[in-house]
Coordinates of N, CA, C and O and ligand atoms in Angstrom, one line a residue:
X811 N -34.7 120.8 64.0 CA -33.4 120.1 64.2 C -33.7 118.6 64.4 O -34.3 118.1 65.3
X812 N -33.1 117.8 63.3 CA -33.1 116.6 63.9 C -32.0 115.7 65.0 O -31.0 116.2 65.3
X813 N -32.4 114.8 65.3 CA -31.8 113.9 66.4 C -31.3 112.6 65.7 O -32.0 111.9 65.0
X814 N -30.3 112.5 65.8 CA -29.7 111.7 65.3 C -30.6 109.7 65.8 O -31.3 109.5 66.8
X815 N -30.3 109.1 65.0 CA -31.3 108.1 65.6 C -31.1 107.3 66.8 O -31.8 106.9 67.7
X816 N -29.6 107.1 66.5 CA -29.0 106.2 67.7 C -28.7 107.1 69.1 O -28.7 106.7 70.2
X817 N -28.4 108.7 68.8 CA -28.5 108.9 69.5 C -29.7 109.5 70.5 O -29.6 110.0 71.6
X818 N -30.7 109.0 69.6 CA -32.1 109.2 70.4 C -32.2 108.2 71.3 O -32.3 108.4 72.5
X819 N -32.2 106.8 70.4 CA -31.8 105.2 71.3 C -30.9 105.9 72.6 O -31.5 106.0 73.7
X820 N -30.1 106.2 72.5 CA -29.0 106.4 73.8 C -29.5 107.4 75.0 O -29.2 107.2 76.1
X821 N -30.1 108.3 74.6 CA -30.5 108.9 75.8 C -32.7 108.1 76.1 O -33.5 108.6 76.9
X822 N -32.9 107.4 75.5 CA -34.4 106.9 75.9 C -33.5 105.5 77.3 O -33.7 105.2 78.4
X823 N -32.3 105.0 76.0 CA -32.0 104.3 77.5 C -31.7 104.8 78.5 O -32.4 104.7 79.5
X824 N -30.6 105.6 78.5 CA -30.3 106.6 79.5 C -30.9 107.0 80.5 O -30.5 106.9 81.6
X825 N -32.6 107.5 80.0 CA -33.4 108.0 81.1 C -34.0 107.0 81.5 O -34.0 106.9 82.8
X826 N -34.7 106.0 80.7 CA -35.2 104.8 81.7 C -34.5 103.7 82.6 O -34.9 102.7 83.3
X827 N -32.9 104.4 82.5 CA -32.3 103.5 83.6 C -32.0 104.3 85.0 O -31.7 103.8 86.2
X828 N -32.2 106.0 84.4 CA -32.2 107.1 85.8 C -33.6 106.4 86.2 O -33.8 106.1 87.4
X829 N -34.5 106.2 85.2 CA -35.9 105.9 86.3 C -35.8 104.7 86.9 O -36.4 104.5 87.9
X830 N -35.4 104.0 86.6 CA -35.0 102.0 86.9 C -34.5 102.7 88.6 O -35.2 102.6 89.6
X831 N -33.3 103.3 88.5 CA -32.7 103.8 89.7 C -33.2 104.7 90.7 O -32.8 104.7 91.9
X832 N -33.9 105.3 90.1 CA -34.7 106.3 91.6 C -36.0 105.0 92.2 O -36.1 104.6 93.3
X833 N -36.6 104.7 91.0 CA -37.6 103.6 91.6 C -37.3 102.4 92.6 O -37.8 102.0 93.6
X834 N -36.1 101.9 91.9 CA -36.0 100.9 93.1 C -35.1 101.9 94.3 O -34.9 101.3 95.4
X835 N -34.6 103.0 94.2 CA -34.6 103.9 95.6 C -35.5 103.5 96.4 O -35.4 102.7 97.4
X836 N -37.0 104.3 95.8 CA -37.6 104.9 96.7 C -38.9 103.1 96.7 O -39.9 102.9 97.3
X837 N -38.4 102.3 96.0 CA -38.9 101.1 96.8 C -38.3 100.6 97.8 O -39.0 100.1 98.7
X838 N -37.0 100.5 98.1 CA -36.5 100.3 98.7 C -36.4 100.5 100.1 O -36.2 99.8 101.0
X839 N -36.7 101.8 100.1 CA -37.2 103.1 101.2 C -38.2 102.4 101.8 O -38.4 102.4 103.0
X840 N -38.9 101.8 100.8 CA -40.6 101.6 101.8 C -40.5 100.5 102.1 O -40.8 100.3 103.3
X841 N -39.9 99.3 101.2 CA -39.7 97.7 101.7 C -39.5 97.9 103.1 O -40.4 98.0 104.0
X842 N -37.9 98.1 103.2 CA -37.5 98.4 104.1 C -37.5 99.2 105.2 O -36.5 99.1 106.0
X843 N -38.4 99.9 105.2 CA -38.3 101.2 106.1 C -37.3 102.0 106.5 O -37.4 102.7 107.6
X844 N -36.4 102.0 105.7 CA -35.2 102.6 106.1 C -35.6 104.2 106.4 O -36.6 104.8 105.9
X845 N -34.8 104.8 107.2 CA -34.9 105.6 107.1 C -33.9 106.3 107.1 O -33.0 106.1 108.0
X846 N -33.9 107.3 106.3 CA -32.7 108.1 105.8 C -31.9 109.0 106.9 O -32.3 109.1 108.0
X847 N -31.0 109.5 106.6 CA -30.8 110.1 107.7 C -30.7 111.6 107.3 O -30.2 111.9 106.2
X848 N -31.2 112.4 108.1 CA -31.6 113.8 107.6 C -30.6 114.9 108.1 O -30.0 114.7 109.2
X849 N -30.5 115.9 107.5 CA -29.2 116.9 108.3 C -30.5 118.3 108.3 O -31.0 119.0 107.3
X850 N -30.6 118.4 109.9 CA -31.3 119.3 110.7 C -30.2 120.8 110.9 O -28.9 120.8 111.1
X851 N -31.1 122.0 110.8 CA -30.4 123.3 111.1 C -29.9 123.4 112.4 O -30.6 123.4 113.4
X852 N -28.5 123.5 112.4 CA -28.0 123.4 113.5 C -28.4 124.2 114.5 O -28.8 125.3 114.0
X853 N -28.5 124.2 115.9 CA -28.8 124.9 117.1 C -27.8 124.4 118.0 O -27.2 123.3 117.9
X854 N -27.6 125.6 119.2 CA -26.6 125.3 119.9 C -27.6 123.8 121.9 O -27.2 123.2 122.9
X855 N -29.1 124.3 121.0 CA -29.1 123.3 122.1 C -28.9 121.4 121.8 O -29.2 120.6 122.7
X856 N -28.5 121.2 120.6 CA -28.1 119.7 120.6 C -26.7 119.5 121.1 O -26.3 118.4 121.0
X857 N -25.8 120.3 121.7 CA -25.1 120.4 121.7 C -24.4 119.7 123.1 O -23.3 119.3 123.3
X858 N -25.8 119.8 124.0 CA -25.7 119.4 125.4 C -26.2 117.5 125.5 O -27.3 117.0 125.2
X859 N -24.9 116.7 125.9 CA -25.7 115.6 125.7 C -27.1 115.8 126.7 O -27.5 116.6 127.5
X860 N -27.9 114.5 126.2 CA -29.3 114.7 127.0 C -30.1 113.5 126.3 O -30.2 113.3 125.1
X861 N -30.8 112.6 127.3 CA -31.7 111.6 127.2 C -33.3 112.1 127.7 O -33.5 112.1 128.9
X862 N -34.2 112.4 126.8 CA -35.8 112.8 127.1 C -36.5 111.6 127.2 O -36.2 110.6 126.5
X863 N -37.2 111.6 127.8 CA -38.4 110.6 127.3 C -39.6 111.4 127.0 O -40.2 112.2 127.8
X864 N -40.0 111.1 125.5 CA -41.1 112.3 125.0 C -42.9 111.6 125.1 O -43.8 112.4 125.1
X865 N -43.0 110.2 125.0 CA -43.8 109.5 125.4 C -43.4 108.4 125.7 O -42.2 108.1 125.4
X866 N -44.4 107.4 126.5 CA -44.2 105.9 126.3 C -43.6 105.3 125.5 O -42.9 104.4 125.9
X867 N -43.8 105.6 124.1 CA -43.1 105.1 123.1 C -42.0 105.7 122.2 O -41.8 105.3 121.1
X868 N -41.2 106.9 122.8 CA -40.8 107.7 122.6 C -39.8 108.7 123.2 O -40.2 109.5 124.1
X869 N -38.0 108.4 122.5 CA -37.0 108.9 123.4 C -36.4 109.9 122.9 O -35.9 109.5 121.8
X870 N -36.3 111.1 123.1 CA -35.6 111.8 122.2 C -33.7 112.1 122.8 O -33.6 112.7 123.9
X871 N -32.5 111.8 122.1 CA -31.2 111.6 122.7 C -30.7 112.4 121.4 O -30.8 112.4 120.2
X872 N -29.8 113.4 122.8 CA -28.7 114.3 122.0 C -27.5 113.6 122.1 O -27.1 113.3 123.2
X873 N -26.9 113.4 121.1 CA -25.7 112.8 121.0 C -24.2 113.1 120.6 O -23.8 113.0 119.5
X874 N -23.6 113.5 121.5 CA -22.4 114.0 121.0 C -20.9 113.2 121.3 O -20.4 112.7 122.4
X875 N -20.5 113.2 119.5 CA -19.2 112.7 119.4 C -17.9 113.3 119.9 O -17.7 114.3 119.3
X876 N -16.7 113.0 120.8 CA -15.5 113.9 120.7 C -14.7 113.1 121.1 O -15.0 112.0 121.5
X877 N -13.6 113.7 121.1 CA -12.6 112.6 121.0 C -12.0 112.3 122.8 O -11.4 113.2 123.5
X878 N -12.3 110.8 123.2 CA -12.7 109.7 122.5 C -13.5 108.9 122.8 O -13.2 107.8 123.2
X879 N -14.9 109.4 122.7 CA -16.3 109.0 123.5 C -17.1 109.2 122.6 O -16.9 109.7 121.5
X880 N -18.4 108.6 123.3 CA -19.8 109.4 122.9 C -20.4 109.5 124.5 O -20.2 108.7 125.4
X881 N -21.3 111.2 124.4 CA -22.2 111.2 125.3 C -23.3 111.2 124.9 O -23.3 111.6 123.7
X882 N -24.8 110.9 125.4 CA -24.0 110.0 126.6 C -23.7 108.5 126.4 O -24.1 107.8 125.5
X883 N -22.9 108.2 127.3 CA -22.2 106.7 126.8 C -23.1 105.6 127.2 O -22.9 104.6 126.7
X884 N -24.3 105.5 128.1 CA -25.4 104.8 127.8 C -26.7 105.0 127.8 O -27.1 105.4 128.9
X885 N -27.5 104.7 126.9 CA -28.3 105.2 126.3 C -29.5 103.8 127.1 O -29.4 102.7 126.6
X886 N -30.5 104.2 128.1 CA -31.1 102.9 128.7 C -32.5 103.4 128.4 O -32.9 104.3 129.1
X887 N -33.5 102.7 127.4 CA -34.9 102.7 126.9 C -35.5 101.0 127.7 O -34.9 100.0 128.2
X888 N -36.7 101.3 127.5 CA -37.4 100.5 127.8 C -37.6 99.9 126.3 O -37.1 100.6 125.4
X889 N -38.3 98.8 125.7 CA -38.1 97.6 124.8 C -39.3 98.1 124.5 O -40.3 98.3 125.2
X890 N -39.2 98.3 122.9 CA -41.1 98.7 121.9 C -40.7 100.0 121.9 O -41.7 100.8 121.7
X891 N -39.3 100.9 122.1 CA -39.2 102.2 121.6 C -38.5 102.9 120.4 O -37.6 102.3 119.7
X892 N -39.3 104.5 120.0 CA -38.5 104.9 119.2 C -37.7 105.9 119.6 O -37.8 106.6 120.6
X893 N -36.7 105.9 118.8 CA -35.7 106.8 119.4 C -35.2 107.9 118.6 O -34.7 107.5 117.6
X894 N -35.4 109.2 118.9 CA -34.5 110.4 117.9 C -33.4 110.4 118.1 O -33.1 110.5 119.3
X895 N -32.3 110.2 117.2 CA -31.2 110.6 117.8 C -30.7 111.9 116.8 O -30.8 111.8 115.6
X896 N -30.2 112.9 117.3 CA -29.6 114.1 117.4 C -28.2 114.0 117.3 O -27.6 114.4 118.4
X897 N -27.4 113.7 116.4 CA -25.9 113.8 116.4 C -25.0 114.8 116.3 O -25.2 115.6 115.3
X898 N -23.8 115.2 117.2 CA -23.0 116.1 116.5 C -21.4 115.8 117.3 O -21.1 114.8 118.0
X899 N -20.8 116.7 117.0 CA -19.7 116.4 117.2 C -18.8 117.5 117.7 O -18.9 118.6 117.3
X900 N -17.9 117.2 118.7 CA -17.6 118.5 119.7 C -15.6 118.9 118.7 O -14.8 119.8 118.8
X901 N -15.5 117.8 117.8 CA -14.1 118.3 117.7 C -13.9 118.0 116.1 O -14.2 118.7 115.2
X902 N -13.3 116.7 115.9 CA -13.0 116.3 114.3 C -14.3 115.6 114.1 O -15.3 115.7 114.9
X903 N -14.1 114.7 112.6 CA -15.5 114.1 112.0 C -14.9 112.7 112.8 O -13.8 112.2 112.8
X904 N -16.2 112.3 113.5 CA -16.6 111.0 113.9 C -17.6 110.3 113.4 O -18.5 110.9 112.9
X905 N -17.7 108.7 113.3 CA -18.7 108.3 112.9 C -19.6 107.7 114.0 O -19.3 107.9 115.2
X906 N -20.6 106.9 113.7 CA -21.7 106.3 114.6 C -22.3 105.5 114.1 O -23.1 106.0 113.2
X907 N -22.4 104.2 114.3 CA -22.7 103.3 113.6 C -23.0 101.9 114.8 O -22.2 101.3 115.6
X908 N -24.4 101.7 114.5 CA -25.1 100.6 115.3 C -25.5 99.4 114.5 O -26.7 99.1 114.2
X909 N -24.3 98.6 114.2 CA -24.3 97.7 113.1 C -25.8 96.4 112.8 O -26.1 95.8 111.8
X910 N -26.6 96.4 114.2 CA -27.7 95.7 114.1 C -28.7 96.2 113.6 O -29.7 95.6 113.2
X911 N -28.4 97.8 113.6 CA -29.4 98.7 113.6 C -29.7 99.0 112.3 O -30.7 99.4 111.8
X912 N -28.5 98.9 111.6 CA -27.9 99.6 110.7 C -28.5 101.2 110.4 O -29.4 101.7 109.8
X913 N -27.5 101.6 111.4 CA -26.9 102.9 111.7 C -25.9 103.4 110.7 O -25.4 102.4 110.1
X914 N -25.7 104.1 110.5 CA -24.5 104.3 109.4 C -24.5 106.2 110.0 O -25.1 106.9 109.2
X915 N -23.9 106.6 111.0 CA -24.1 108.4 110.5 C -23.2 108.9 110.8 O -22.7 108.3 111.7
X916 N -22.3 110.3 110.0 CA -21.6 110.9 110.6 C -21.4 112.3 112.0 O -22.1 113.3 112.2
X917 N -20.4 111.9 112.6 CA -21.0 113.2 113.3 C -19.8 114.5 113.2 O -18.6 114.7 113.4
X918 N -21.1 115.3 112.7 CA -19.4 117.0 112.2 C -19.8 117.9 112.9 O -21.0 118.2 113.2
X919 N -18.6 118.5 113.2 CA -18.6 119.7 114.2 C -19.8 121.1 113.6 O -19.6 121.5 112.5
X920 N -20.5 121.5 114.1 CA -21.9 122.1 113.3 C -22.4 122.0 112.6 O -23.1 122.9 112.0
X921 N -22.5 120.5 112.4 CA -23.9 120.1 112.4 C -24.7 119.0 112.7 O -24.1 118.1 113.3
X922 N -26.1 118.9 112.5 CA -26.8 118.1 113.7 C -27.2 116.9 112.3 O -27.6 117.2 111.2
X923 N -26.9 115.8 112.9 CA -27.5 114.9 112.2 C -28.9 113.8 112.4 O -28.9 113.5 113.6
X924 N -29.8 113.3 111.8 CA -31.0 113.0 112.9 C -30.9 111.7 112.4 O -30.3 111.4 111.4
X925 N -31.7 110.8 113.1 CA -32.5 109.6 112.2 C -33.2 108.8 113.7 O -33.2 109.1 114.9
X926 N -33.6 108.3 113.4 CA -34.8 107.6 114.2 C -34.6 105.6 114.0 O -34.6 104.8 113.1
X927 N -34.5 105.7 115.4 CA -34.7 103.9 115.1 C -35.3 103.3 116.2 O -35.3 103.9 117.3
X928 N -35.8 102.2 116.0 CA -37.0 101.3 116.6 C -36.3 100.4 117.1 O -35.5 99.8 116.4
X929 N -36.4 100.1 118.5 CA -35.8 98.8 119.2 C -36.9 98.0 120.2 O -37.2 98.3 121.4
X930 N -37.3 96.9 119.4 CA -38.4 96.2 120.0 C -37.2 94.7 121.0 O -37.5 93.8 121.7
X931 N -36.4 94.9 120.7 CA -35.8 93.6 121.1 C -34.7 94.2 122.4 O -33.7 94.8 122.1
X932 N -35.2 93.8 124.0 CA -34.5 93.6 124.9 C -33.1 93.5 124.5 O -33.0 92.7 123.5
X933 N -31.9 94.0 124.9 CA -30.7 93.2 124.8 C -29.8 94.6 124.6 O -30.4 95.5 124.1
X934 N -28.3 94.8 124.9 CA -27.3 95.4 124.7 C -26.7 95.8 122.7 O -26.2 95.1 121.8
X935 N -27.2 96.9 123.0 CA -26.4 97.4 121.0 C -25.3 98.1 121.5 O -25.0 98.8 122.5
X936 N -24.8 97.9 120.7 CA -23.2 98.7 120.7 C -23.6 99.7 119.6 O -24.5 99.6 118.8
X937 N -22.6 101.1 119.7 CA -22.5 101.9 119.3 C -21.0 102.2 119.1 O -20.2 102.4 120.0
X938 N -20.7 102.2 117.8 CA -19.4 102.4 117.3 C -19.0 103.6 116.7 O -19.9 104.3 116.1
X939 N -18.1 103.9 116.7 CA -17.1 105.1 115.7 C -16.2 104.4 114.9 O -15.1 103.9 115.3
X940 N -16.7 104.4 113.5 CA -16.1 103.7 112.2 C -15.5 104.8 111.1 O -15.3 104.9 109.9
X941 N -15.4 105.8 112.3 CA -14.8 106.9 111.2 C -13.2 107.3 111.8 O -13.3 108.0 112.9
X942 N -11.8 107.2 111.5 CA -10.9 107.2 112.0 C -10.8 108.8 112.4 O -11.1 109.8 111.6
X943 N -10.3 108.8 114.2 CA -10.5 110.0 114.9 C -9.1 110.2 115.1 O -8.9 111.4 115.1
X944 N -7.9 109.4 115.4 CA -7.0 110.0 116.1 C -6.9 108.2 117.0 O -7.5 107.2 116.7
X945 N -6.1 108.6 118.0 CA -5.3 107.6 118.8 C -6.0 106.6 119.2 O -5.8 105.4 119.1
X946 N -7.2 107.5 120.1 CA -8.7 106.4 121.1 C -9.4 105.9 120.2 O -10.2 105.0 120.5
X947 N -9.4 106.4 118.8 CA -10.7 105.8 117.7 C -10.6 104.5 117.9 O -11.1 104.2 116.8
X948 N -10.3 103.3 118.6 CA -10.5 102.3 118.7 C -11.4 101.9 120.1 O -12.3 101.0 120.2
X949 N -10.8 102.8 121.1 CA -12.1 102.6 122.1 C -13.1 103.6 122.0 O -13.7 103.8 123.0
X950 N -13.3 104.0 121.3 CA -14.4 105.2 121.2 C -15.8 104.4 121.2 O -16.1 104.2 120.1
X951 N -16.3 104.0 121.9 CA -18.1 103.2 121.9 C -18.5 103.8 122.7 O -18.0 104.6 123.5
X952 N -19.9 103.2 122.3 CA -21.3 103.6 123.6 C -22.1 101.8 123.2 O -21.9 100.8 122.5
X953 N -23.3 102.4 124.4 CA -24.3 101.0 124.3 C -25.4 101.7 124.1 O -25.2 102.9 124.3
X954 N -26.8 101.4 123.7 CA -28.0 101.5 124.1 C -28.3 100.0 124.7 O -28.2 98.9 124.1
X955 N -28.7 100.0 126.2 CA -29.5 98.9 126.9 C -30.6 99.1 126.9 O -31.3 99.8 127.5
X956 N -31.1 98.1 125.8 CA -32.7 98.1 126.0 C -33.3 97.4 126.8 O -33.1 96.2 126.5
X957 N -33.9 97.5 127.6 CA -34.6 97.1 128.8 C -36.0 96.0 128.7 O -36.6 96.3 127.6
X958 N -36.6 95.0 129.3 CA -37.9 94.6 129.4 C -38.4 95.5 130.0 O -37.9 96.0 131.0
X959 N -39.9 95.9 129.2 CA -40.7 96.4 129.8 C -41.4 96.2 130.8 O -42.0 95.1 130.7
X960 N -41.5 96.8 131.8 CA -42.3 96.2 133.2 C -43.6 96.4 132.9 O -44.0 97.5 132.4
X961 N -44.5 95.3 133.1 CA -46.1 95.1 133.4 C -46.7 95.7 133.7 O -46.7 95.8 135.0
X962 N -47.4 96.3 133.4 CA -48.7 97.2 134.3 C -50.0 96.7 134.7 O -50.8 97.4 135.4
Ligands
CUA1315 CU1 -14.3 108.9 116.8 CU2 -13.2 107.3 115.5

């Protein structure tokens, strides 16, 4: 069977602009270190808010959206940490979003959402809900206070 010529031209471009596009993805990924945010098998123990500390450099926080909060509503690390965060949501879809952080996640009722972020810089982040909930979706926040580390 032959292929028509142009439309061989049309899918050779085709696929080297799907490859143009995954490539600068997954450069992107590494420039930046972004990190994606991943959807984990739900369990009913994310469900309980909860702040761990898993090492020195290492917080693990269950996070739960509902209307018209987050728990827990402050989140206090010491400065040079990483943080799991565990999202879910007790009622409608909420969002969560830590604009310095660039956070971007949603939170839905069964299921758990993850992502991990690094806060080397002392100072107050806000945590927002950019996902319209109902009446409070305007006061709906949290903070993470990141803390100076004390001396040893
Ligand atoms: Cu929760 Cu808007």
């Amino acid at each position: 069977m032959e292929i028509d010529k142009i439309e061989k031209r049309i899918i050779i471009a085709s696929l080297s602009l799907m490859g143009l596009f995954v490539f600068s993805l997954l450069y992107a990924k590494n420039k930046y270190k972004s990190d994606v945010p991943e959807c984990i098998p739900y369990s009913k123990i994310y469900t309980e808010p909860k702040i761990t500390k898993l090492d020195d450099q290492t917080y693990q926080v269950f996070a739960i959206a509902r209307m018209w909060q987050f728990q827990p509503a402050k989140i206090e690390i010491p400065a040079g940490t990483d943080v799991d965060i565990y999202l879910t949501s007790n009622d409608v879809v909420h969002g969560f979003n830590i604009a310095e952080k660039n956070v971007n996640m949603m939170a839905v009722f069964g299921a758990i959402n993850k992502t991990t972020v690094r806060f080397d810089k002392p100072g107050v982040y806000d945590i927002v809900c950019h996902e319209y909930c109902g009446v409070g979706h305007q006061n709906m926040r949290a903070q993470v206070v990141v803390n100076y580390r004390e001396e040893k």
